[in-house]
mmCIF file of C-alpha atoms in Angstrom:
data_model
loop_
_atom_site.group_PDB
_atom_site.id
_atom_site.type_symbol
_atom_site.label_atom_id
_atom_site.label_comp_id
_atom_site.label_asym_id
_atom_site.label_seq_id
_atom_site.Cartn_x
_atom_site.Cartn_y
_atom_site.Cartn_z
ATOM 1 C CA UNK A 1 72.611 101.043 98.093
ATOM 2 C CA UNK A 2 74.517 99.722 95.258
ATOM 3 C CA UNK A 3 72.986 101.007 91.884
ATOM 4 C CA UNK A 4 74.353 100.087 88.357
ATOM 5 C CA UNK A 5 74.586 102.854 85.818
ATOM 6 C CA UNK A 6 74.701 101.291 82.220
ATOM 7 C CA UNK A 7 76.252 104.099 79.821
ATOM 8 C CA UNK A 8 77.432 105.496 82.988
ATOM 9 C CA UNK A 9 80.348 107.332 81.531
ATOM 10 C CA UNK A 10 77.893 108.815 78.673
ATOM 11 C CA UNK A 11 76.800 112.171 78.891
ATOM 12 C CA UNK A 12 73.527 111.421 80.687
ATOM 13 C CA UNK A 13 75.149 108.581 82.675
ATOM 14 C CA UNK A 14 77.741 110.627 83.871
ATOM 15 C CA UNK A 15 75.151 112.740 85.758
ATOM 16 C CA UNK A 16 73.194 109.996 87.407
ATOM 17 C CA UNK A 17 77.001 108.860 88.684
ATOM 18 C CA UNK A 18 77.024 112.280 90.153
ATOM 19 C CA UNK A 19 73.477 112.148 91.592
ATOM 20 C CA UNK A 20 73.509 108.807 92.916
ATOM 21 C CA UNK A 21 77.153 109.475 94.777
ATOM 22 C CA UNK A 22 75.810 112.866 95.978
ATOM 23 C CA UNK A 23 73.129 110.823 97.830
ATOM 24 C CA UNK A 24 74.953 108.279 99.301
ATOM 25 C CA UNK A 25 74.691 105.432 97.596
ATOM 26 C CA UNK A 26 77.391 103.687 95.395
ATOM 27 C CA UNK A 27 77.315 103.410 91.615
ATOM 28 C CA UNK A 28 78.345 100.714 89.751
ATOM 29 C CA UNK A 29 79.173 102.245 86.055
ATOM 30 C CA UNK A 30 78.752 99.466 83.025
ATOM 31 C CA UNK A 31 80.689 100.732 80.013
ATOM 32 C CA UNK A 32 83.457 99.376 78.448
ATOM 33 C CA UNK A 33 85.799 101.772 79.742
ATOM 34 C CA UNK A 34 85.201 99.768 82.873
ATOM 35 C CA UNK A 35 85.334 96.598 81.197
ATOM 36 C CA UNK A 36 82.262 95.327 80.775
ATOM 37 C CA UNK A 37 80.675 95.239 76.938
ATOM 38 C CA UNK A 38 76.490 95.391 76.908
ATOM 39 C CA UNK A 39 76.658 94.265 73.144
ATOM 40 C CA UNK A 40 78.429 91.209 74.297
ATOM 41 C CA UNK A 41 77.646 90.902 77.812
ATOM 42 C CA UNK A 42 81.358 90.712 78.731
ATOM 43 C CA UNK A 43 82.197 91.247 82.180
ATOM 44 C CA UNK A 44 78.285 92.164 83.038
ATOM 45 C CA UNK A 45 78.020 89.034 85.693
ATOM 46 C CA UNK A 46 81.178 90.625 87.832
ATOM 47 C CA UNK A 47 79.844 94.038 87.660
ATOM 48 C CA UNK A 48 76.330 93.285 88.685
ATOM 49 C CA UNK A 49 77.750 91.271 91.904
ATOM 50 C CA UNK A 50 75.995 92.971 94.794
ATOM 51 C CA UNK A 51 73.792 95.213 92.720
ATOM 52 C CA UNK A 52 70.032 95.990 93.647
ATOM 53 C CA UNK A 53 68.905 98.191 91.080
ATOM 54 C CA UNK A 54 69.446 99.288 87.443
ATOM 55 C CA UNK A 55 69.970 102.614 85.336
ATOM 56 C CA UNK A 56 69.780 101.959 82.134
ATOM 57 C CA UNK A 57 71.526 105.157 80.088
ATOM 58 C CA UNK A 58 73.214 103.311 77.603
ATOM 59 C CA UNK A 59 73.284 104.602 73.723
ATOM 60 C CA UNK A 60 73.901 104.614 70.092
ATOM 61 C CA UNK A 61 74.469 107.670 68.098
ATOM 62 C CA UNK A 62 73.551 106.612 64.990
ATOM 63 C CA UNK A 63 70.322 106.987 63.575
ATOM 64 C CA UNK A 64 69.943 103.753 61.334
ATOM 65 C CA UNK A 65 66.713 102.028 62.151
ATOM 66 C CA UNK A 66 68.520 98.416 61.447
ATOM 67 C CA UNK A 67 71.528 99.806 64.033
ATOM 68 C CA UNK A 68 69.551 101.148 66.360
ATOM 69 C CA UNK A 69 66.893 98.315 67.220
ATOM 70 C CA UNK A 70 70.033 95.865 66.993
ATOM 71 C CA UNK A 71 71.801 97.838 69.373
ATOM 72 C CA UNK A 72 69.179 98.538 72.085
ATOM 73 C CA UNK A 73 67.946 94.538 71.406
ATOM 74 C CA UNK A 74 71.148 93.297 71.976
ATOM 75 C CA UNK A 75 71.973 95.323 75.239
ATOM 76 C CA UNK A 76 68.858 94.932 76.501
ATOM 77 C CA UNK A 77 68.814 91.163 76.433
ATOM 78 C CA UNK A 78 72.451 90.985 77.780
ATOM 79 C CA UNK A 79 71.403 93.460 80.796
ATOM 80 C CA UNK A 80 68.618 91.926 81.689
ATOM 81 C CA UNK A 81 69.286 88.572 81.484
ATOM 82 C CA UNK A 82 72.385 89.202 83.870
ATOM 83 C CA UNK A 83 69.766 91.292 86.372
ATOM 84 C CA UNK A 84 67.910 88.259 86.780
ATOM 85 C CA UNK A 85 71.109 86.082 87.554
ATOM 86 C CA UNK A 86 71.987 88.687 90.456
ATOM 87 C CA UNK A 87 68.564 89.149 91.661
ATOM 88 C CA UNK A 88 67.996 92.994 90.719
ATOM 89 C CA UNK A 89 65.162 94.595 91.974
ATOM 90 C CA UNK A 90 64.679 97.402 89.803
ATOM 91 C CA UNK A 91 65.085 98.154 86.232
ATOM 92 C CA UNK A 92 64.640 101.423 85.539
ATOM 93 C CA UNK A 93 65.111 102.686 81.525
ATOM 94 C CA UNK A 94 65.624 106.455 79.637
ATOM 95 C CA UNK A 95 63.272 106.833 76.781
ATOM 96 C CA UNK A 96 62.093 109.959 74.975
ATOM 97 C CA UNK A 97 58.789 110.971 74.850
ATOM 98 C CA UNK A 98 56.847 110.473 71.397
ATOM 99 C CA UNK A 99 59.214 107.559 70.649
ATOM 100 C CA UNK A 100 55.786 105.466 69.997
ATOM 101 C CA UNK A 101 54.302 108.561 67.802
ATOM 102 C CA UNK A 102 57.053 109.617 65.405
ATOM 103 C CA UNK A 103 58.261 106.925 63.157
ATOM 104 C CA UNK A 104 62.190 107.840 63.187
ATOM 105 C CA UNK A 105 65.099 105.273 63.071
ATOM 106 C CA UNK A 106 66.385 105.751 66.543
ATOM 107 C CA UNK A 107 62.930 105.903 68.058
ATOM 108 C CA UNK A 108 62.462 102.607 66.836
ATOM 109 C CA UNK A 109 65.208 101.140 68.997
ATOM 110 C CA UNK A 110 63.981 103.352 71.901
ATOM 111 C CA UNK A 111 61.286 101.241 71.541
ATOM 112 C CA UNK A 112 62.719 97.877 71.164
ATOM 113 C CA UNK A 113 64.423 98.654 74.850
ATOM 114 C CA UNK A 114 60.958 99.407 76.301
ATOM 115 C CA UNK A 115 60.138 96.184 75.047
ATOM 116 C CA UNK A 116 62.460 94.661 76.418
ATOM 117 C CA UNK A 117 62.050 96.001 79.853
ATOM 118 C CA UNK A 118 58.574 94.985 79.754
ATOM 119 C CA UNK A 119 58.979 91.545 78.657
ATOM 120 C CA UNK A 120 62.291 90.363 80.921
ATOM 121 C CA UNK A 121 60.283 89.576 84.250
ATOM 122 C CA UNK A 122 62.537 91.779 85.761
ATOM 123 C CA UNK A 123 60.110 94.619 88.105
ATOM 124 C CA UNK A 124 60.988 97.933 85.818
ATOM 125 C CA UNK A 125 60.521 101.427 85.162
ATOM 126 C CA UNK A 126 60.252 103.331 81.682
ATOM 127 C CA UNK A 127 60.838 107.806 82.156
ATOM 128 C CA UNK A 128 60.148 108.857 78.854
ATOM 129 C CA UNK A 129 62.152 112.890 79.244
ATOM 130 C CA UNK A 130 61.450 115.266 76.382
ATOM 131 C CA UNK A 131 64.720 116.713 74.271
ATOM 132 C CA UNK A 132 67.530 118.207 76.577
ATOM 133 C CA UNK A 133 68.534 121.762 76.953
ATOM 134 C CA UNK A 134 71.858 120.269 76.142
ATOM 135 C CA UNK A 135 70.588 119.220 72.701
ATOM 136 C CA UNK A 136 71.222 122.605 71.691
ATOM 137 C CA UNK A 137 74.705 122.751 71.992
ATOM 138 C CA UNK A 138 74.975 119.279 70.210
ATOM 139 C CA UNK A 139 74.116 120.819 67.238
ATOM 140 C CA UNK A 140 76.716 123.637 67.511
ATOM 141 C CA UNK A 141 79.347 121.717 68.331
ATOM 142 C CA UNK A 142 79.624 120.013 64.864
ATOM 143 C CA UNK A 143 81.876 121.608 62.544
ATOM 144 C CA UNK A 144 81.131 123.349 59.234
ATOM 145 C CA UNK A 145 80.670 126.994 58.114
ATOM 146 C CA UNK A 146 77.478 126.926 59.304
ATOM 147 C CA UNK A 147 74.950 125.288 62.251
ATOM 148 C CA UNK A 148 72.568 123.163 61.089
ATOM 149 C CA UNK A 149 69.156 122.725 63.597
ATOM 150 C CA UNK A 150 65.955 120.548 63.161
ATOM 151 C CA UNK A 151 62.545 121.992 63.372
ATOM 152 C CA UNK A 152 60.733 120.377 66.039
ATOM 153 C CA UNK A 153 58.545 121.574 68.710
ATOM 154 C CA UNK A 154 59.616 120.216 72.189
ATOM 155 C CA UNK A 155 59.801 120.860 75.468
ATOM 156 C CA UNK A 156 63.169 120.796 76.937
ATOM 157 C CA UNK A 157 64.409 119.627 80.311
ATOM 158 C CA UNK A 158 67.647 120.391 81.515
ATOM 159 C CA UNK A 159 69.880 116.878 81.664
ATOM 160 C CA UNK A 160 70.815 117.333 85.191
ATOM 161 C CA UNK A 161 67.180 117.016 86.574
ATOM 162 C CA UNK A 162 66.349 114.326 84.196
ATOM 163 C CA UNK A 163 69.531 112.567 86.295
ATOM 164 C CA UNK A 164 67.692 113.026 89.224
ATOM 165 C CA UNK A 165 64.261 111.755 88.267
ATOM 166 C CA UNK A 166 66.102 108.252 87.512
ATOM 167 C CA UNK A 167 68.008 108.456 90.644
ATOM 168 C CA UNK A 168 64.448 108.874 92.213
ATOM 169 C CA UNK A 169 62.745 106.634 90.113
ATOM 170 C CA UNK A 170 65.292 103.648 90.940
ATOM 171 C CA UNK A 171 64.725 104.376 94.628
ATOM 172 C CA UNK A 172 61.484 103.622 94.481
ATOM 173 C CA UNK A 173 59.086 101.167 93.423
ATOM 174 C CA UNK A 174 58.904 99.794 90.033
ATOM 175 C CA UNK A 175 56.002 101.694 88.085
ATOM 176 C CA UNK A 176 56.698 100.369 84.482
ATOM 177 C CA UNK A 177 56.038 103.246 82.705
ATOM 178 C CA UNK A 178 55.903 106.448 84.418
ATOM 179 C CA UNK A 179 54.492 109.898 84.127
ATOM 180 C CA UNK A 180 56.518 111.693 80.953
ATOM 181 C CA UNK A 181 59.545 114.176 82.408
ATOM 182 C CA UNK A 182 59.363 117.500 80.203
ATOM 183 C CA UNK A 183 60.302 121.006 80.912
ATOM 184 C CA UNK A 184 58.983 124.150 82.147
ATOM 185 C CA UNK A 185 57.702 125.668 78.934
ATOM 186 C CA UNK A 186 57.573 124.716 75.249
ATOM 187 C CA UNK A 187 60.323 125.831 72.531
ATOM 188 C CA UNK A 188 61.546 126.454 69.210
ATOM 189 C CA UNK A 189 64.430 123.968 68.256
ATOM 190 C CA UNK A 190 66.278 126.377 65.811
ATOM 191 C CA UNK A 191 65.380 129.212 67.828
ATOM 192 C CA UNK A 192 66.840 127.706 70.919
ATOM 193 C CA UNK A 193 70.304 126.513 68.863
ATOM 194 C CA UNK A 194 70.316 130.387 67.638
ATOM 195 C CA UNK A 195 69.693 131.691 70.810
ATOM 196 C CA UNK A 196 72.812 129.538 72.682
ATOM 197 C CA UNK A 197 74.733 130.278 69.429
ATOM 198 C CA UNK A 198 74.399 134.137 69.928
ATOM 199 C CA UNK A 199 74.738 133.919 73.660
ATOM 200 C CA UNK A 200 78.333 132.398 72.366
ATOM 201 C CA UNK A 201 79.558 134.915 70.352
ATOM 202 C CA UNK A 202 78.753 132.380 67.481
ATOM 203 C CA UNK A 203 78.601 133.795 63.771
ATOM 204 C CA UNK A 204 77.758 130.769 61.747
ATOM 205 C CA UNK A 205 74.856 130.838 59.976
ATOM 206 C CA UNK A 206 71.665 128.273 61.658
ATOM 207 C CA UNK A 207 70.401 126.415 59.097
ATOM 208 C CA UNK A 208 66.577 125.015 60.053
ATOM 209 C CA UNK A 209 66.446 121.335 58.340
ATOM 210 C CA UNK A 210 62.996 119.771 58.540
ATOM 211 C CA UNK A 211 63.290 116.274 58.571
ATOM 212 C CA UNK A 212 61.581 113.857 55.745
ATOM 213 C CA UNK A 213 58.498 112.124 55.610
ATOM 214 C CA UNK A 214 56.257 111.274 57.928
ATOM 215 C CA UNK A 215 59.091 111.692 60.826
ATOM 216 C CA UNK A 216 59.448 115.710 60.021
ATOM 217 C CA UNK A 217 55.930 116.212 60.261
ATOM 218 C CA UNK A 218 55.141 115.113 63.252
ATOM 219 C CA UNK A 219 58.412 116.770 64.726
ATOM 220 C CA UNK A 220 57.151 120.351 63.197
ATOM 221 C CA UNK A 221 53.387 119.046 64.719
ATOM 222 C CA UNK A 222 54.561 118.600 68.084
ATOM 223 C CA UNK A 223 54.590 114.782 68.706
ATOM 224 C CA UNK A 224 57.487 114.934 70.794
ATOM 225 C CA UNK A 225 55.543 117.108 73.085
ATOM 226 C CA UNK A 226 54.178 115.538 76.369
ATOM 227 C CA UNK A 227 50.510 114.156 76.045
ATOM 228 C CA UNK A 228 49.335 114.336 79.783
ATOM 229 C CA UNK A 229 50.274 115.604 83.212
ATOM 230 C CA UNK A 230 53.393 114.816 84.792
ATOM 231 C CA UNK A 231 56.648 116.081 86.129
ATOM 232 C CA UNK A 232 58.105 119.015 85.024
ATOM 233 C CA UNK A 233 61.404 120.313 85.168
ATOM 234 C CA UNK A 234 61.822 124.005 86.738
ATOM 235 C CA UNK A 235 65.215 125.265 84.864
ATOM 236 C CA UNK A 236 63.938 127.215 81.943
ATOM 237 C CA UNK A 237 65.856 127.359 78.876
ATOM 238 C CA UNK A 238 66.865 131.121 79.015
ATOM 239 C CA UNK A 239 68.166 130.257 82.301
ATOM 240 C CA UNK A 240 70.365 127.237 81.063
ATOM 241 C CA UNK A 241 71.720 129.670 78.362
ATOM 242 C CA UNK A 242 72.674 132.020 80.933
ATOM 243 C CA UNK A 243 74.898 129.159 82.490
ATOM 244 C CA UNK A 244 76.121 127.741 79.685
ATOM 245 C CA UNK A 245 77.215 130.702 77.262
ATOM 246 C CA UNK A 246 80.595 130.345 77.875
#
């Protein structure tokens, strides 16, 4: 099957590339590296030629509530619009779990992309994943004399099985919004950047920074946890450390 991977050369899009070609199908990566532009809808006709279904990685880094919601509007209405041109099937999205419970600038376009999933007409899918292992070393790899780490309570899911829930997701039927994805056990943001730092060699001080407002309080209360049953990942966190020290 032909499956289109928007943000596919991302860091979470790379890995449903991987997945989907490691099961035999054929991925179709949007990104502008391949020529095609979601905030313009350049070149998104041509690439969605032939395609059934939809994986919808794409991202902004910043976290500007005016950005972000522009951003995942725009995208949105370009990628969808174009799915119902080609006759996709299947639209399935990556959200984050608590998006609709903490009140944060890039949760707020998270949202606006659900919504517009849910309002296209084309059949879709929302997996709402809890924070990655990866996250971790996202924070260390900024420069500075020291690390600086959010407090949060979460419950993190390595990337590479989140990959594989869309690549499952997309293969079946459209369930608009699916059981939350979260990990094997619940965790300590700093303590989990200190932990990969140490496992490292690191020496830079990690800084906790509790974010303001409303936002920081329900990070430190655990709205980003999962609310009901669901998937769960099986990788632990110590375990991910163990593979990714070096």
């Amino acid at each position: 099957m032909r499956i289109a991977v928007a943000g596919g050369t991302g860091w979470t899009g790379k890995l449903v590339v991987a997945a989907l070609r490691e099961a035999g199908h054929e991925p179709q990566v949007i990104a502008r590296s391949a020529g095609v532009d979601l905030t313009t809808g350049r070149g998104l006709d041509q690439a969605l030629d032939g395609v059934e279904r939809v994986i919808d990685t794409s991202n902004i880094t910043s976290i500007s509530r005016a950005k972000a919601v522009a951003f995942f509007e725009t995208a949105s209405a370009h990628l969808l619009r174009a799915e119902q041109a080609a006759g996709v099937t299947h639209h399935v999205v990556l959200s984050i779990v608590g998006v609709d419970r903490v009140d944060y600038g890039y949760y707020a376009g998270k949202l606006a992309q659900e919504s517009a999933a849910e309002a296209s007409g084309v059949p879709y899918t929302v997996l709402r994943a809890t924070q990655f292992h990866e996250f971790a070393a996202q924070m260390l790899e900024r420069g500075g004399p020291f690390a600086v780490a959010p407090r949060m309570r979460c419950q993190p899911v390595a990337a590479r099985e989140v990959a594989q829930a869309l690549v499952d997701l997309a293969l079946g039927a459209p369930q608009g919004m699916a059981p939350e994805l979260a990990g094997p056990e619940e965790r300590d943001m700093v303590q989990m950047v200190r932990q990969l730092h140490r496992a490292r060699g690191g020496r830079r001080p990690v800084l906790p920074l509790k974010m303001p407002g409303k936002a920081g309080k329900s990070m430190v209360g655990g709205a980003l946890l999962p609310t009901g049953p669901g998937p769960r990942g099986k990788i632990t966190y110590d375990e991910w450390v163990a593979a990714n020290a070096s």
